[in-house]
Each structure stands twice: as C-alpha cells, then as structure tokens.
Amino acid sequence: MIHERRREPKGKLPSDPGGGSDLYSSISCKKGIRLMPFVNDMLQSFAQQKIAKEEENTGPNQSTKSSSATVVTRFTFDVNKVMQHLKSHIAGQQEALNAIEQMLRLVRADIADPSRPLYIALFLGPTGVGKTEIVRLLAEALHGNREAFCRVDMNTLSQEHYAASLTGAPPGYVGSKEGTTILDKEKIEGSYRTPGIVLFDEMEKASNTVLQTLLNVFDNGLMTVASGQITINFRNSLIFMTSNIGAREVQEYARRKSHSKLRHFLRVTRPLSIETTRKLIQEQLESRLSPEFLNRVDDIITFNWLDETAVEDIILLHIRQLNQRLLHHRVDIHLEPSMLAHLAEVGFDQRYGARSLKRAIRRYVEVPLAEYLLSRSWESEMPSERVIVAWRNGDTHFRKDLQKE
C-alpha cells in the first residue's frame, strides 16, 4: 500500500489545525524566519505579574512610589522609615547609624557602581554592642523579616579546606558535581526593588584561605561555584562583616591606664578616647588582614563601648520588647526607678555589653514575672492590666497599677 503525503492547503501552517485561528494568523513568515509579536506581549505580562508580586511582598518600610518626582530609581524603600526603625532599637551607636544612613541614601539613589556589590562594610567593636543586631534590624526594615539575610558564621570556617563550603568542592572531590554551597543565592541577590543582605559574622576567626575567596566577590561582585554551573551575583547586595579584632587589646590597655587598684575591672575604668581606641584597633586590624582585603571595604566602622549613659535606654528597649511578647497575656509592665537602678548596677559591664544587661533582666524581671503570670487566675474576658515592677529588700515585687484607667 502506497501512502500519499498529505498536502497542506496554501496559506495555512502545518501546525495550525483550524486553518484560520487568530493566534496563527499573527504569525508571518519572511525569509524562513517566523516573527511572533504575541511573545512580546507574553513577556510584558510576565514582567508585570512579577512586579505586582514584589509589591505585595515589600517590607513595612517600603513604598511603591518614589519619594520625589525628580528621582528615578528602581529601589522602593523609604530611607527615613528604615532609619527610624534602626534608631528605635539601637542605643549609643550614633556614628554607626550615620554611616548606615549615608549608605542607604546612596543605594536609594541607584548611583552605586553596577560592577561590584552595592556596599561593603566591616563592623568592629567588642561583643554585645549591636554589630549583628543592626543587620537583623536592617533586614526587618527592608524585607519585613529579621532573618531575611544570608548569614555565614565564619568561626565554622577556621580551617583552610573549609573554603569549599563557600565555593563548592573542587573537581575530583566528593560533591564537586553538585555545586553545593552554604550561601543562600536568593537572599544574596535580593530582588529588583530591594537589595539582598549578606553577613559574614566574626570574620577574624576564619582562615586566610577562606578570606581570600572573598576578594573576587568584593572586586567584581560575582562568585562562580567550583562546578561552574552556578554563579552567585552579589552586585545587588549589601555585604556586612563583623569582628572583635582589637577588643581585647583595648581592654588590656584600659586596665593598664587605670590609676586605682579598685578599678581593675573594665566596667569601672576610665573610658579611653575615641582616637586611642581606633588607633589600637587599626594596628590589630592591619596585622590580621591583608592590605588588598581592607582596600576593597567601603567603610570600616568602630562601634562604641557601652557606657552608663546608654544603659537606661537599653534596659527600656528590652522592656518594650518584653511588653510586645506579653500582649497575649494582656499585661503591660513598667519598671519603678528602684528596679531600673538595680538592673543598671548589676547588669552593666563594658566587657559583655548589652548581653550582660539582658541576662540581668532575665534573672530579675522575666523569671519572677513568669511565676507571677502562672500563679494568677485567668479569665477569658479579663481586661488588660498594668503591672509595676519594683526592687525592695533584695527581691522583685509586682503590684497592679490601680490608677490606670
């Protein structure tokens, strides 16, 4: 049996069963190349859907319109609202906040070098002064989530072969074809309207080999995994590094300069000047990090040691955060001056910063408060109450505020 090949009617496409649909009528053939105008419409529609989805997922401090009609920029966050959020949670670090504000305005104007990361900063200072916390708050302000950033704990990369955790296993080693890396590509690259955030925490504890792998990232904003199949783009990222380099040397220097044996501990020593502190830290920094590494950092910011003037603000900040967690208990606590003074006395220590105050609040406020909440009778229609916390006779006391309306 001889099968004849079916001939298509003239003017119809072989793949067009209907012979005259609008979809295929828009396709023209010229010199053997099919032009499909509807593809552009589809791409435009997909782009509009993506932008609409990003607008739905914007953080609380973002707006979909530019703050000024003369500014043309792809970023939508409001610098003033972001800074207001940071300043309401960080105490005693005005210089660091000023540097962050300048950086945000530069990024918001969209005039940063497009061939490298938007910003690279190194935060220096002792433990418990807010270096990591300021990155969390920035992620919360920009993305609406405190954990919306890629965090790399550099103390886990203390050996040379751990560099493969960033760039992937080299060829010939187990896992080289998978291209596995601890970096979160989505959080690093961010979105068209919002920059990504990366934190390399305690970077002085990483090996030199690990630090050298970051040089190319700081230089051109790209990192290709060893398998060659994945390239992570840092050009839309804010990169932060934290370090305690020089903190111990500053503490020892302060002790030696103390004029009284009673001031052996740092929390009662005379504070060092800012110039002396920066000089000591700079010496340690240059002895630990190479010049080519430091030369690629945009800002090196030294955080202040906490002093008595910031203690009360930090305590009240923790109490406000505690009151947020007490909303479902319908309780709002207020500290009497006696409790505030006691927490400042037993909790303040420059060596440990705000973490020492947090431990004091946990011991003298949160633990007794938990016992108070568990011992009281609970009713479904119970109105909210204000509780006064006082320190008397070496113990924590609670009483209801009867004057509250």
Coordinates of C-alpha atoms in Angstrom, one line a residue:
M1 CA 0.0 0.0 0.0
I2 CA 1.4 3.4 -1.0
H3 CA 0.7 6.2 1.4
E4 CA 0.5 9.7 0.0
R5 CA 1.8 12.6 1.9
R6 CA -0.9 15.0 2.9
R7 CA -0.5 18.4 1.4
E8 CA -1.4 21.4 3.4
P9 CA -3.7 24.0 1.8
K10 CA -1.9 27.0 0.6
G11 CA -1.9 29.8 3.2
K12 CA -2.1 27.5 6.2
L13 CA 0.6 26.4 8.6
P14 CA 1.1 22.7 9.1
S15 CA 0.7 23.1 12.9
D16 CA -2.5 25.1 12.6
P17 CA -5.3 22.5 12.6
G18 CA -8.0 25.1 12.4
G19 CA -6.5 26.8 9.4
G20 CA -7.6 30.3 10.4
S21 CA -7.1 31.0 14.1
D22 CA -6.2 34.5 15.3
L23 CA -3.1 33.1 17.1
Y24 CA -1.6 31.7 14.0
S25 CA -2.8 34.5 11.7
S26 CA -0.5 36.8 13.7
I27 CA 2.5 34.7 12.7
S28 CA 4.1 35.8 9.5
C29 CA 6.9 34.1 7.6
K30 CA 9.6 36.1 6.0
K31 CA 12.7 34.7 4.5
G32 CA 12.2 31.5 6.5
I33 CA 12.0 33.3 9.9
R34 CA 8.8 33.2 11.9
L35 CA 8.0 36.5 13.7
M36 CA 5.8 36.2 16.7
P37 CA 4.6 39.5 18.1
F38 CA 2.5 37.9 20.7
V39 CA 5.7 36.7 22.5
N40 CA 6.5 40.3 23.5
D41 CA 3.0 40.7 25.0
M42 CA 3.5 37.5 27.0
L43 CA 6.9 38.6 28.3
Q44 CA 5.5 42.0 29.3
S45 CA 2.6 40.3 31.1
F46 CA 5.0 38.1 33.0
A47 CA 7.1 41.1 34.0
Q48 CA 4.0 43.0 35.2
Q49 CA 3.0 39.9 37.3
K50 CA 6.5 39.7 38.8
I51 CA 6.4 43.4 39.7
A52 CA 3.0 43.1 41.3
K53 CA 4.1 40.1 43.3
E54 CA 7.2 42.0 44.6
E55 CA 4.9 44.9 45.6
E56 CA 2.8 42.5 47.6
N57 CA 5.9 41.2 49.4
T58 CA 7.6 44.5 50.1
G59 CA 8.6 45.2 53.7
P60 CA 6.8 47.6 56.1
N61 CA 9.2 50.4 55.4
Q62 CA 8.9 50.4 51.6
S63 CA 6.7 52.3 49.2
T64 CA 5.9 51.6 45.6
K65 CA 6.3 55.2 44.6
S66 CA 9.4 57.4 44.6
S67 CA 9.5 59.9 47.4
S68 CA 10.4 62.6 44.9
A69 CA 9.1 63.1 41.4
T70 CA 12.5 64.0 40.2
V71 CA 14.2 60.8 41.5
V72 CA 14.3 57.9 39.1
T73 CA 15.3 54.7 40.9
R74 CA 14.4 51.1 41.0
F75 CA 14.5 50.8 44.8
T76 CA 11.4 51.5 46.8
F77 CA 12.4 51.6 50.4
D78 CA 12.0 54.7 52.5
V79 CA 15.3 55.7 54.0
N80 CA 13.7 57.8 56.8
K81 CA 11.4 55.0 57.8
V82 CA 14.3 52.5 57.8
M83 CA 16.5 54.8 59.9
Q84 CA 13.6 55.4 62.3
H85 CA 13.3 51.7 62.8
L86 CA 17.0 51.3 63.5
K87 CA 17.3 54.3 65.8
S88 CA 14.4 53.0 67.9
H89 CA 16.2 49.7 68.6
I90 CA 19.9 50.7 68.8
A91 CA 21.3 52.9 71.6
G92 CA 24.7 54.5 71.9
Q93 CA 25.9 54.0 68.3
Q94 CA 25.1 57.2 66.6
E95 CA 28.2 57.2 64.4
A96 CA 27.4 53.7 63.1
L97 CA 23.8 54.7 62.4
N98 CA 25.0 57.8 60.5
A99 CA 27.2 55.6 58.2
I100 CA 24.2 53.3 57.6
E101 CA 22.0 56.2 56.7
Q102 CA 24.6 57.6 54.2
M103 CA 24.9 54.1 52.6
L104 CA 21.1 53.8 52.3
R105 CA 20.8 57.1 50.6
L106 CA 23.5 56.2 48.1
V107 CA 21.8 52.9 47.3
R108 CA 18.3 54.5 47.2
A109 CA 19.5 57.0 44.5
D110 CA 20.8 54.0 42.5
I111 CA 24.1 55.5 41.6
A112 CA 26.4 52.8 43.0
D113 CA 29.0 51.1 40.8
P114 CA 27.0 48.4 39.0
S115 CA 30.0 46.1 38.6
R116 CA 30.5 45.4 42.3
P117 CA 28.4 45.0 45.4
L118 CA 26.3 47.9 46.4
Y119 CA 28.1 48.3 49.8
I120 CA 30.8 46.5 51.8
A121 CA 31.2 47.4 55.5
L122 CA 33.3 46.0 58.3
F123 CA 31.9 46.4 61.8
L124 CA 34.5 46.4 64.6
G125 CA 34.0 46.6 68.3
P126 CA 33.5 44.4 71.5
T127 CA 30.8 41.8 71.9
G128 CA 27.3 42.9 72.8
V129 CA 27.3 46.4 71.3
G130 CA 24.9 45.8 68.4
K131 CA 27.0 44.8 65.4
T132 CA 24.9 41.8 64.4
E133 CA 21.7 43.3 65.7
I134 CA 21.9 46.2 63.3
V135 CA 22.0 43.8 60.4
R136 CA 18.9 42.0 61.7
L137 CA 17.0 45.3 62.1
L138 CA 18.0 46.3 58.5
A139 CA 16.7 43.1 57.1
E140 CA 13.5 43.5 59.1
A141 CA 13.1 47.1 57.8
L142 CA 13.8 46.2 54.1
H143 CA 12.2 42.7 53.9
G144 CA 9.8 42.6 56.8
N145 CA 11.7 39.6 58.4
R146 CA 14.7 39.7 60.8
E147 CA 16.1 36.6 59.2
A148 CA 15.8 37.7 55.6
F149 CA 19.6 37.8 55.0
C150 CA 22.3 35.3 54.3
R151 CA 24.4 34.7 57.4
V152 CA 27.7 32.9 57.4
D153 CA 29.3 32.2 60.8
M154 CA 33.0 32.5 59.9
N155 CA 34.0 30.7 63.1
T156 CA 32.9 27.5 61.5
L157 CA 35.4 28.1 58.6
S158 CA 38.5 28.2 60.7
Q159 CA 40.4 25.6 58.6
E160 CA 41.7 26.1 55.1
H161 CA 39.7 23.3 53.4
Y162 CA 36.5 24.9 54.7
A163 CA 36.8 27.3 51.8
A164 CA 35.0 24.7 49.8
S165 CA 31.9 25.5 51.9
L166 CA 31.7 28.8 50.0
T167 CA 32.9 27.9 46.5
G168 CA 31.9 24.2 46.4
A169 CA 34.2 21.1 46.4
P170 CA 37.0 21.3 43.7
P171 CA 37.0 18.9 40.8
G172 CA 37.8 15.3 41.7
Y173 CA 36.4 15.6 45.3
V174 CA 33.2 14.2 46.6
G175 CA 30.3 16.6 45.8
S176 CA 32.2 18.6 43.1
K177 CA 29.4 18.0 40.5
E178 CA 26.6 19.0 42.8
G179 CA 28.0 22.5 43.3
T180 CA 26.9 22.7 47.0
T181 CA 27.5 25.9 48.9
I182 CA 26.4 27.3 52.2
L183 CA 25.5 30.6 50.5
D184 CA 21.8 31.4 50.0
K185 CA 21.6 32.6 46.4
E186 CA 18.0 34.0 46.8
K187 CA 18.8 36.1 49.9
I188 CA 22.0 37.3 48.5
E189 CA 20.7 38.5 45.2
G190 CA 17.5 40.1 46.6
S191 CA 15.0 41.5 44.1
Y192 CA 14.8 44.2 41.5
R193 CA 13.3 46.7 44.1
T194 CA 15.1 45.5 47.2
P195 CA 18.8 44.8 47.8
G196 CA 19.9 41.5 49.3
I197 CA 21.8 41.4 52.6
V198 CA 24.9 39.2 53.5
L199 CA 26.5 38.9 56.9
F200 CA 29.9 37.3 57.4
D201 CA 29.9 37.1 61.2
E202 CA 33.1 37.0 63.3
M203 CA 35.2 37.0 60.2
E204 CA 38.5 37.2 62.1
K205 CA 38.0 33.6 63.1
A206 CA 38.1 32.3 59.5
S207 CA 41.2 31.0 57.9
N208 CA 43.2 33.2 55.5
T209 CA 42.3 30.9 52.6
V210 CA 38.6 31.5 53.3
L211 CA 39.1 35.2 53.4
Q212 CA 41.0 35.2 50.1
T213 CA 38.0 33.6 48.4
L214 CA 36.0 36.8 49.2
L215 CA 38.4 39.1 47.3
N216 CA 36.9 38.4 43.9
V217 CA 33.4 38.9 45.3
F218 CA 34.4 42.3 46.7
D219 CA 36.1 43.2 43.5
N220 CA 33.5 42.3 40.8
G221 CA 30.5 41.1 42.7
L222 CA 30.4 37.5 41.3
M223 CA 31.2 34.1 42.7
T224 CA 31.2 31.0 40.5
V225 CA 30.8 27.7 42.3
A226 CA 33.6 25.2 41.5
S227 CA 31.3 23.1 39.4
G228 CA 30.9 26.0 37.0
Q229 CA 27.2 25.6 36.9
I230 CA 26.1 28.2 39.4
T231 CA 27.1 31.8 39.6
I232 CA 26.0 33.9 42.6
N233 CA 25.6 37.6 41.9
F234 CA 26.5 39.9 44.7
R235 CA 26.0 43.1 42.7
N236 CA 22.6 43.8 44.3
S237 CA 23.8 43.0 47.8
L238 CA 24.7 44.9 51.0
I239 CA 27.7 43.0 52.5
F240 CA 28.5 43.3 56.2
M241 CA 31.3 41.8 58.2
T242 CA 31.6 41.8 62.0
S243 CA 34.8 41.3 64.0
N244 CA 36.1 41.6 67.5
I245 CA 39.6 42.4 66.4
G246 CA 41.4 44.7 68.8
A247 CA 38.7 44.5 71.5
R248 CA 40.9 42.5 73.9
E249 CA 43.9 44.8 73.4
V250 CA 41.7 47.8 74.1
Q251 CA 40.5 46.2 77.4
E252 CA 44.1 45.4 78.5
Y253 CA 45.3 48.9 77.6
A254 CA 42.4 50.4 79.6
R255 CA 43.4 48.3 82.6
R256 CA 47.0 49.4 82.5
K257 CA 46.0 53.0 82.3
S258 CA 43.7 52.7 85.4
H259 CA 45.1 54.8 88.3
S260 CA 43.3 52.8 91.0
K261 CA 43.6 49.1 92.0
L262 CA 39.9 49.2 92.8
R263 CA 39.3 49.8 89.1
H264 CA 40.7 46.5 88.0
F265 CA 37.7 45.5 86.0
L266 CA 37.0 47.4 82.9
R267 CA 33.5 48.5 83.8
V268 CA 34.9 50.9 86.4
T269 CA 37.9 52.1 84.4
R270 CA 38.2 55.5 82.9
P271 CA 37.0 55.4 79.3
L272 CA 39.5 55.7 76.5
S273 CA 39.3 58.4 74.0
I274 CA 37.9 57.6 70.5
E275 CA 41.2 58.3 68.9
T276 CA 43.1 56.0 71.2
T277 CA 40.6 53.2 70.7
R278 CA 40.7 53.5 66.9
K279 CA 44.4 53.5 66.8
L280 CA 44.7 50.3 68.8
I281 CA 42.1 48.6 66.7
Q282 CA 43.7 49.8 63.4
E283 CA 47.0 48.3 64.5
Q284 CA 45.4 44.9 65.2
L285 CA 43.4 45.1 62.0
E286 CA 46.4 45.6 59.8
S287 CA 48.3 42.8 61.4
R288 CA 45.4 40.3 60.8
L289 CA 44.1 41.3 57.4
S290 CA 46.0 41.9 54.2
P291 CA 46.0 45.4 52.5
E292 CA 44.3 44.2 49.4
F293 CA 41.4 42.9 51.6
L294 CA 41.0 46.1 53.5
N295 CA 41.3 48.2 50.3
R296 CA 38.1 46.6 49.0
V297 CA 36.0 47.6 52.0
D298 CA 33.9 50.7 51.6
D299 CA 33.5 51.6 55.3
I300 CA 35.3 50.4 58.5
I301 CA 33.0 51.3 61.4
T302 CA 34.1 51.1 65.0
F303 CA 31.2 50.6 67.4
N304 CA 31.4 52.4 70.8
W305 CA 31.9 50.6 74.1
L306 CA 28.6 50.9 76.0
D307 CA 28.7 53.4 78.9
E308 CA 26.4 54.4 81.7
T309 CA 24.6 56.9 79.6
A310 CA 23.2 54.2 77.2
V311 CA 22.4 51.6 79.9
E312 CA 19.0 53.0 80.8
D313 CA 17.9 53.3 77.1
I314 CA 19.0 49.7 76.5
I315 CA 17.0 48.4 79.6
L316 CA 13.9 50.3 78.5
L317 CA 14.3 48.9 75.0
H318 CA 14.3 45.4 76.3
I319 CA 11.2 46.1 78.4
R320 CA 9.4 47.4 75.3
Q321 CA 10.2 44.2 73.5
L322 CA 9.1 42.2 76.5
N323 CA 5.8 44.0 76.6
Q324 CA 5.2 43.0 72.9
R325 CA 5.6 39.4 74.0
L326 CA 3.2 39.9 76.8
L327 CA 0.3 41.1 74.6
H328 CA -1.4 37.7 74.6
H329 CA -1.2 37.7 78.4
R330 CA -2.9 41.2 78.5
V331 CA -0.2 42.5 80.7
D332 CA 2.0 45.6 80.4
I333 CA 4.8 46.0 82.8
H334 CA 6.5 49.2 84.0
L335 CA 9.8 49.5 86.0
E336 CA 10.0 51.6 89.1
P337 CA 13.2 53.7 89.5
S338 CA 14.4 51.2 92.1
M339 CA 14.3 48.3 89.7
L340 CA 15.8 50.4 86.9
A341 CA 18.7 51.4 89.1
H342 CA 19.2 47.8 90.3
L343 CA 19.4 46.4 86.7
A344 CA 21.8 49.1 85.7
E345 CA 24.1 48.3 88.7
V346 CA 24.2 44.6 88.4
G347 CA 23.9 44.3 84.7
F348 CA 26.3 46.9 83.3
D349 CA 29.7 45.6 82.3
Q350 CA 31.6 47.0 79.3
R351 CA 33.3 43.7 78.7
Y352 CA 30.0 42.0 77.8
G353 CA 27.9 44.9 76.5
A354 CA 24.1 44.6 76.2
R355 CA 24.1 40.9 76.7
S356 CA 25.1 41.3 80.3
L357 CA 22.0 43.6 80.8
K358 CA 19.8 41.1 79.0
R359 CA 20.9 38.4 81.5
A360 CA 20.1 40.7 84.4
I361 CA 16.6 41.4 83.0
R362 CA 16.0 37.7 82.6
R363 CA 17.0 36.9 86.1
Y364 CA 15.4 39.8 88.0
V365 CA 12.3 40.5 85.8
E366 CA 11.4 37.7 83.4
V367 CA 11.8 34.7 85.7
P368 CA 9.8 36.3 88.6
L369 CA 7.2 37.6 86.0
A370 CA 6.7 34.1 84.7
E371 CA 5.9 32.9 88.2
Y372 CA 3.5 35.8 88.6
L373 CA 1.7 35.0 85.4
L374 CA 1.3 31.3 86.2
S375 CA 0.0 32.0 89.7
R376 CA -2.7 34.4 88.8
S377 CA -6.2 33.4 87.9
W378 CA -7.1 33.6 84.2
E379 CA -10.5 34.6 82.7
S380 CA -11.3 34.7 79.0
E381 CA -12.8 38.2 79.4
M382 CA -10.0 39.5 81.7
P383 CA -9.1 43.2 80.9
S384 CA -5.5 44.2 80.3
E385 CA -3.6 45.3 83.3
R386 CA -0.5 47.3 84.0
V387 CA 2.0 45.8 86.4
I388 CA 4.6 47.8 88.3
V389 CA 7.9 46.1 88.9
A390 CA 9.9 47.2 91.9
W391 CA 13.1 46.1 93.7
R392 CA 12.7 46.1 97.5
N393 CA 14.5 44.2 100.3
G394 CA 16.7 42.3 97.8
D395 CA 13.7 40.8 95.8
T396 CA 11.4 41.6 92.9
H397 CA 7.9 42.7 93.7
F398 CA 4.9 43.1 91.5
R399 CA 1.8 45.2 92.0
K400 CA -1.1 46.3 89.8
D401 CA -1.3 49.9 88.8
L402 CA -4.7 50.9 90.2
Q403 CA -4.6 54.4 88.7
K404 CA -4.6 53.0 85.2
E405 CA -7.9 53.8 83.5

